[in-house]
Amino acid sequence: MFVDLHVHTTASDGTFQPQEAVACAKAQNLSAIAITDHDTIDGIKPAQEAGKQLGIEVIEGVELGCDLAGREIHILGYLIRRNSQVLLAALSNLAEERTARAQEMVRRLNKLGIGVLWEDVAALAGDGTVGRLHIARVLASGGWARDQSDAFARYLDRDKPAYVPRQRLSPAGAIELIHQAGGVAVLAHPKLIGRDQVIRELAAEGLDGIEVYHVCHDWQDVAKYKQLARKFGLLLTGGSDCHGPAGKGEVLLGKILTPIECLIQLQERAREYRC
């Protein structure tokens, strides 16, 4: 039995509606998925309702962007309480900051002579939290970039002309916020950080686990991060980081098969926090 513990929906920058993500998980014969949208939990409830109908367990999750000495890292929160007032207040502030940042990126693109309209970006985001991926899609659809990857490489990546830095949480602050919401804190896709020393540092800050299985991790990476998890007493998790069919070129949901034992251990840790 396998699970996928890293799935995005239209509540943030995914292209699957929450119900579509659950249906895809059913088609892939998964036992459970975690909805881990960026800085929002709005996709969880509709996904759970669909999960009840289709026999798929849907785990409450969120992905928080953080800054550590100039490096962008992401902390996943699992089995969080959706009614946590501390969490809801923090997510509201992050959503406002995301919108202001995206608007500034559009203004910078316009100064470069690129006619991206904020209304188009906002329409693409819909009721979800807006992010760079929405801007990249508009750039690609408008012919200002070959595709989303090209849009990032030319305009939206760090040090590119339209990039705007975010006011991010610290990793320690994200871990504390997740714990306050009754959840379990996990470092996402450590290979993309490029500095494994971060794992030691965050373990000392109360990190619970690391994402060992990920679409960007080959078998050597999996072996390395398993070893580091054992070294620092961390749980193992994994997921596809699926953003839907238009997110990263293909539907990744179900491509990374994470053993259900990883979910069981997360649930056990969450019960410890709630005792």
Tab-separated table of C-alpha atoms in Angstrom:
chain	number	residue	atom	x	y	z
A	1	MET	CA	0.000	0.000	0.000
A	2	PHE	CA	1.401	3.373	-1.029
A	3	VAL	CA	0.657	7.037	-0.384
A	4	ASP	CA	1.583	10.417	-1.876
A	5	LEU	CA	2.220	13.004	0.810
A	6	HIS	CA	2.986	16.061	-1.339
A	7	VAL	CA	0.116	17.189	-3.589
A	8	HIS	CA	-0.896	20.697	-4.693
A	9	THR	CA	-4.284	21.886	-5.918
A	10	THR	CA	-5.914	25.001	-7.322
A	11	ALA	CA	-6.052	26.292	-3.744
A	12	SER	CA	-2.453	27.376	-4.415
A	13	ASP	CA	-0.477	26.876	-7.629
A	14	GLY	CA	-1.706	23.454	-8.731
A	15	THR	CA	-3.992	22.861	-11.711
A	16	PHE	CA	-6.010	19.998	-10.206
A	17	GLN	CA	-9.173	20.894	-8.361
A	18	PRO	CA	-9.004	19.171	-4.949
A	19	GLN	CA	-11.601	16.630	-6.107
A	20	GLU	CA	-9.574	15.926	-9.260
A	21	ALA	CA	-6.453	15.229	-7.211
A	22	VAL	CA	-8.369	12.658	-5.179
A	23	ALA	CA	-9.789	11.048	-8.320
A	24	CYS	CA	-6.289	10.825	-9.769
A	25	ALA	CA	-5.060	9.178	-6.560
A	26	LYS	CA	-7.876	6.639	-6.863
A	27	ALA	CA	-6.865	5.898	-10.451
A	28	GLN	CA	-3.279	5.373	-9.292
A	29	ASN	CA	-4.432	2.898	-6.608
A	30	LEU	CA	-3.052	5.003	-3.771
A	31	SER	CA	-4.321	4.542	-0.233
A	32	ALA	CA	-3.919	8.155	0.848
A	33	ILE	CA	-2.681	11.559	-0.223
A	34	ALA	CA	-1.768	14.726	1.670
A	35	ILE	CA	-2.952	18.074	0.335
A	36	THR	CA	0.010	20.389	0.913
A	37	ASP	CA	-0.779	23.667	-0.794
A	38	HIS	CA	1.489	26.668	-0.393
A	39	ASP	CA	0.504	28.819	2.579
A	40	THR	CA	-3.139	27.730	2.527
A	41	ILE	CA	-5.364	24.921	3.773
A	42	ASP	CA	-8.404	25.781	1.656
A	43	GLY	CA	-8.075	22.702	-0.561
A	44	ILE	CA	-8.240	20.198	2.283
A	45	LYS	CA	-11.973	20.142	3.067
A	46	PRO	CA	-13.216	19.571	-0.528
A	47	ALA	CA	-10.525	16.933	-1.021
A	48	GLN	CA	-11.570	15.130	2.152
A	49	GLU	CA	-15.201	15.175	1.065
A	50	ALA	CA	-14.199	13.599	-2.248
A	51	GLY	CA	-11.966	11.151	-0.414
A	52	LYS	CA	-14.884	9.857	1.637
A	53	GLN	CA	-16.787	9.075	-1.550
A	54	LEU	CA	-13.862	7.396	-3.299
A	55	GLY	CA	-12.285	5.598	-0.361
A	56	ILE	CA	-9.088	7.670	-0.343
A	57	GLU	CA	-7.744	8.996	2.958
A	58	VAL	CA	-6.878	12.697	2.672
A	59	ILE	CA	-4.326	14.034	5.141
A	60	GLU	CA	-4.325	17.658	6.283
A	61	GLY	CA	-1.171	19.431	5.155
A	62	VAL	CA	0.434	22.734	4.240
A	63	GLU	CA	3.738	23.829	2.696
A	64	LEU	CA	5.372	26.903	4.220
A	65	GLY	CA	8.106	28.841	2.435
A	66	CYS	CA	10.990	29.877	4.686
A	67	ASP	CA	14.289	31.711	4.491
A	68	LEU	CA	17.489	30.415	6.056
A	69	ALA	CA	20.547	32.615	5.539
A	70	GLY	CA	19.377	33.607	2.070
A	71	ARG	CA	18.333	30.082	1.086
A	72	GLU	CA	14.720	29.283	0.281
A	73	ILE	CA	13.528	26.142	2.009
A	74	HIS	CA	10.077	24.656	2.449
A	75	ILE	CA	8.640	23.072	5.564
A	76	LEU	CA	5.695	20.699	5.220
A	77	GLY	CA	3.162	20.532	8.034
A	78	TYR	CA	1.134	17.323	8.367
A	79	LEU	CA	-1.982	16.472	10.375
A	80	ILE	CA	-2.475	20.087	11.373
A	81	ARG	CA	-5.649	21.263	13.062
A	82	ARG	CA	-7.546	23.234	10.421
A	83	ASN	CA	-9.310	25.281	13.109
A	84	SER	CA	-6.076	26.449	14.761
A	85	GLN	CA	-6.476	30.210	15.168
A	86	VAL	CA	-2.710	30.708	15.332
A	87	LEU	CA	-2.286	28.900	12.021
A	88	LEU	CA	-5.208	30.660	10.337
A	89	ALA	CA	-3.896	34.104	11.350
A	90	ALA	CA	-0.417	33.301	10.040
A	91	LEU	CA	-1.776	31.986	6.732
A	92	SER	CA	-3.929	35.097	6.293
A	93	ASN	CA	-0.852	37.302	6.665
A	94	LEU	CA	1.103	35.155	4.216
A	95	ALA	CA	-1.703	35.361	1.643
A	96	GLU	CA	-1.705	39.154	1.799
A	97	GLU	CA	2.063	39.227	1.380
A	98	ARG	CA	1.873	36.831	-1.584
A	99	THR	CA	-0.618	39.079	-3.368
A	100	ALA	CA	1.452	42.218	-2.822
A	101	ARG	CA	4.568	40.415	-4.056
A	102	ALA	CA	2.872	39.108	-7.204
A	103	GLN	CA	1.515	42.565	-8.011
A	104	GLU	CA	5.012	44.031	-7.730
A	105	MET	CA	6.390	41.342	-10.064
A	106	VAL	CA	3.732	42.230	-12.630
A	107	ARG	CA	4.700	45.923	-12.320
A	108	ARG	CA	8.360	45.040	-12.921
A	109	LEU	CA	7.433	43.002	-15.980
A	110	ASN	CA	5.398	45.907	-17.307
A	111	LYS	CA	8.421	48.220	-16.892
A	112	LEU	CA	10.352	45.757	-19.052
A	113	GLY	CA	7.768	46.257	-21.798
A	114	ILE	CA	5.974	42.971	-21.126
A	115	GLY	CA	2.215	43.448	-21.210
A	116	VAL	CA	1.199	40.999	-18.507
A	117	LEU	CA	-2.039	42.074	-16.859
A	118	TRP	CA	-2.625	41.611	-13.149
A	119	GLU	CA	-6.248	40.734	-13.925
A	120	ASP	CA	-5.066	37.707	-15.939
A	121	VAL	CA	-2.799	36.505	-13.145
A	122	ALA	CA	-5.528	36.973	-10.540
A	123	ALA	CA	-8.063	35.164	-12.736
A	124	LEU	CA	-5.693	32.227	-13.136
A	125	ALA	CA	-5.148	32.029	-9.374
A	126	GLY	CA	-8.894	32.243	-8.752
A	127	ASP	CA	-9.694	31.803	-5.084
A	128	GLY	CA	-6.298	30.212	-4.441
A	129	THR	CA	-3.138	31.852	-3.148
A	130	VAL	CA	-1.260	33.548	-5.972
A	131	GLY	CA	2.351	32.658	-6.753
A	132	ARG	CA	5.111	32.933	-9.320
A	133	LEU	CA	3.816	29.886	-11.161
A	134	HIS	CA	0.627	31.755	-12.059
A	135	ILE	CA	2.687	34.603	-13.525
A	136	ALA	CA	4.846	32.100	-15.404
A	137	ARG	CA	1.762	30.547	-16.973
A	138	VAL	CA	0.533	33.938	-18.146
A	139	LEU	CA	3.966	34.722	-19.588
A	140	ALA	CA	3.969	31.430	-21.469
A	141	SER	CA	0.391	31.688	-22.730
A	142	GLY	CA	1.011	35.266	-23.875
A	143	GLY	CA	4.088	34.343	-25.879
A	144	TRP	CA	6.598	36.188	-23.688
A	145	ALA	CA	8.252	32.894	-22.776
A	146	ARG	CA	8.501	29.498	-24.458
A	147	ASP	CA	7.077	27.728	-21.428
A	148	GLN	CA	6.878	28.068	-17.651
A	149	SER	CA	10.484	27.002	-17.110
A	150	ASP	CA	11.653	29.620	-19.586
A	151	ALA	CA	9.555	32.261	-17.816
A	152	PHE	CA	11.304	31.492	-14.542
A	153	ALA	CA	14.756	31.369	-16.139
A	154	ARG	CA	14.309	34.719	-17.897
A	155	TYR	CA	12.218	36.746	-15.465
A	156	LEU	CA	11.093	35.145	-12.205
A	157	ASP	CA	13.979	33.221	-10.654
A	158	ARG	CA	16.118	34.794	-7.951
A	159	ASP	CA	18.340	37.569	-9.386
A	160	LYS	CA	16.177	37.818	-12.537
A	161	PRO	CA	14.679	41.216	-13.480
A	162	ALA	CA	11.121	40.641	-12.217
A	163	TYR	CA	12.007	38.663	-9.078
A	164	VAL	CA	10.768	40.091	-5.802
A	165	PRO	CA	11.969	38.568	-2.508
A	166	ARG	CA	9.401	37.409	-0.002
A	167	GLN	CA	9.108	38.218	3.666
A	168	ARG	CA	9.332	34.607	4.759
A	169	LEU	CA	9.008	32.758	8.012
A	170	SER	CA	12.168	31.459	9.591
A	171	PRO	CA	12.397	27.643	9.562
A	172	ALA	CA	12.240	27.625	13.358
A	173	GLY	CA	9.144	29.821	13.209
A	174	ALA	CA	7.483	27.514	10.684
A	175	ILE	CA	8.259	24.440	12.793
A	176	GLU	CA	6.837	26.127	15.894
A	177	LEU	CA	3.708	27.226	14.006
A	178	ILE	CA	3.090	23.681	12.765
A	179	HIS	CA	3.561	22.277	16.260
A	180	GLN	CA	1.193	24.885	17.705
A	181	ALA	CA	-1.397	23.656	15.191
A	182	GLY	CA	-0.891	20.087	16.425
A	183	GLY	CA	1.023	19.033	13.321
A	184	VAL	CA	4.254	17.332	12.348
A	185	ALA	CA	7.013	19.374	10.663
A	186	VAL	CA	8.967	17.902	7.732
A	187	LEU	CA	11.695	19.377	5.526
A	188	ALA	CA	10.612	19.263	1.874
A	189	HIS	CA	12.851	18.088	-1.009
A	190	PRO	CA	16.212	18.532	0.755
A	191	LYS	CA	18.221	17.960	-2.441
A	192	LEU	CA	16.892	21.217	-3.873
A	193	ILE	CA	18.382	23.133	-0.941
A	194	GLY	CA	21.897	22.055	-1.833
A	195	ARG	CA	23.173	22.095	1.735
A	196	ASP	CA	22.628	18.989	3.832
A	197	GLN	CA	23.959	20.719	6.954
A	198	VAL	CA	20.513	22.329	7.106
A	199	ILE	CA	19.100	18.989	8.257
A	200	ARG	CA	21.299	18.968	11.366
A	201	GLU	CA	20.421	22.577	12.116
A	202	LEU	CA	16.674	22.062	11.776
A	203	ALA	CA	16.712	18.809	13.750
A	204	ALA	CA	18.026	20.905	16.644
A	205	GLU	CA	15.069	23.285	16.129
A	206	GLY	CA	12.507	20.499	16.524
A	207	LEU	CA	12.111	19.252	12.955
A	208	ASP	CA	10.260	15.924	12.905
A	209	GLY	CA	11.171	14.463	9.517
A	210	ILE	CA	12.575	14.875	6.021
A	211	GLU	CA	11.076	14.174	2.628
A	212	VAL	CA	13.220	11.257	1.471
A	213	TYR	CA	11.133	10.179	-1.523
A	214	HIS	CA	10.654	12.983	-4.076
A	215	VAL	CA	10.510	13.348	-7.831
A	216	CYS	CA	13.865	15.176	-7.776
A	217	HIS	CA	15.599	12.457	-5.709
A	218	ASP	CA	17.280	9.524	-7.441
A	219	TRP	CA	18.028	6.248	-5.648
A	220	GLN	CA	21.362	7.583	-4.367
A	221	ASP	CA	19.607	10.612	-2.865
A	222	VAL	CA	17.017	8.361	-1.245
A	223	ALA	CA	19.761	6.250	0.328
A	224	LYS	CA	21.617	9.336	1.571
A	225	TYR	CA	18.566	10.966	3.130
A	226	LYS	CA	17.482	7.719	4.754
A	227	GLN	CA	20.890	7.599	6.415
A	228	LEU	CA	20.668	11.225	7.541
A	229	ALA	CA	17.173	10.619	8.901
A	230	ARG	CA	18.451	7.737	10.998
A	231	LYS	CA	21.434	9.807	12.149
A	232	PHE	CA	19.278	12.640	13.455
A	233	GLY	CA	16.273	10.593	14.572
A	234	LEU	CA	13.916	11.968	11.916
A	235	LEU	CA	10.842	10.454	10.293
A	236	LEU	CA	10.802	9.596	6.599
A	237	THR	CA	8.141	10.946	4.252
A	238	GLY	CA	7.717	11.269	0.516
A	239	GLY	CA	5.569	12.577	-2.289
A	240	SER	CA	5.456	13.540	-5.914
A	241	ASP	CA	5.107	17.322	-5.434
A	242	CYS	CA	2.322	17.084	-7.997
A	243	HIS	CA	0.991	20.376	-9.376
A	244	GLY	CA	-1.386	18.794	-11.888
A	245	PRO	CA	-0.993	18.272	-15.653
A	246	ALA	CA	0.159	21.828	-16.389
A	247	GLY	CA	2.245	22.341	-13.265
A	248	LYS	CA	5.499	20.557	-14.110
A	249	GLY	CA	4.746	19.195	-17.554
A	250	GLU	CA	3.233	15.860	-16.563
A	251	VAL	CA	0.970	14.465	-13.897
A	252	LEU	CA	3.371	13.401	-11.160
A	253	LEU	CA	0.788	12.130	-8.693
A	254	GLY	CA	1.515	8.467	-8.055
A	255	LYS	CA	4.959	8.604	-9.685
A	256	ILE	CA	6.650	8.499	-6.284
A	257	LEU	CA	5.453	5.528	-4.239
A	258	THR	CA	5.874	6.275	-0.557
A	259	PRO	CA	5.284	3.313	1.788
A	260	ILE	CA	2.188	3.665	3.945
A	261	GLU	CA	4.399	3.062	6.992
A	262	CYS	CA	5.638	6.646	6.570
A	263	LEU	CA	2.102	7.933	7.054
A	264	ILE	CA	1.539	5.668	10.052
A	265	GLN	CA	4.646	7.069	11.732
A	266	LEU	CA	3.471	10.625	11.058
A	267	GLN	CA	0.137	9.813	12.659
A	268	GLU	CA	1.858	8.315	15.689
A	269	ARG	CA	4.003	11.442	16.110
A	270	ALA	CA	0.948	13.699	15.814
A	271	ARG	CA	-0.796	11.723	18.556
A	272	GLU	CA	2.218	12.253	20.800
A	273	TYR	CA	1.925	16.021	20.339
A	274	ARG	CA	-1.769	15.962	21.148
A	275	CYS	CA	-1.498	13.924	24.342
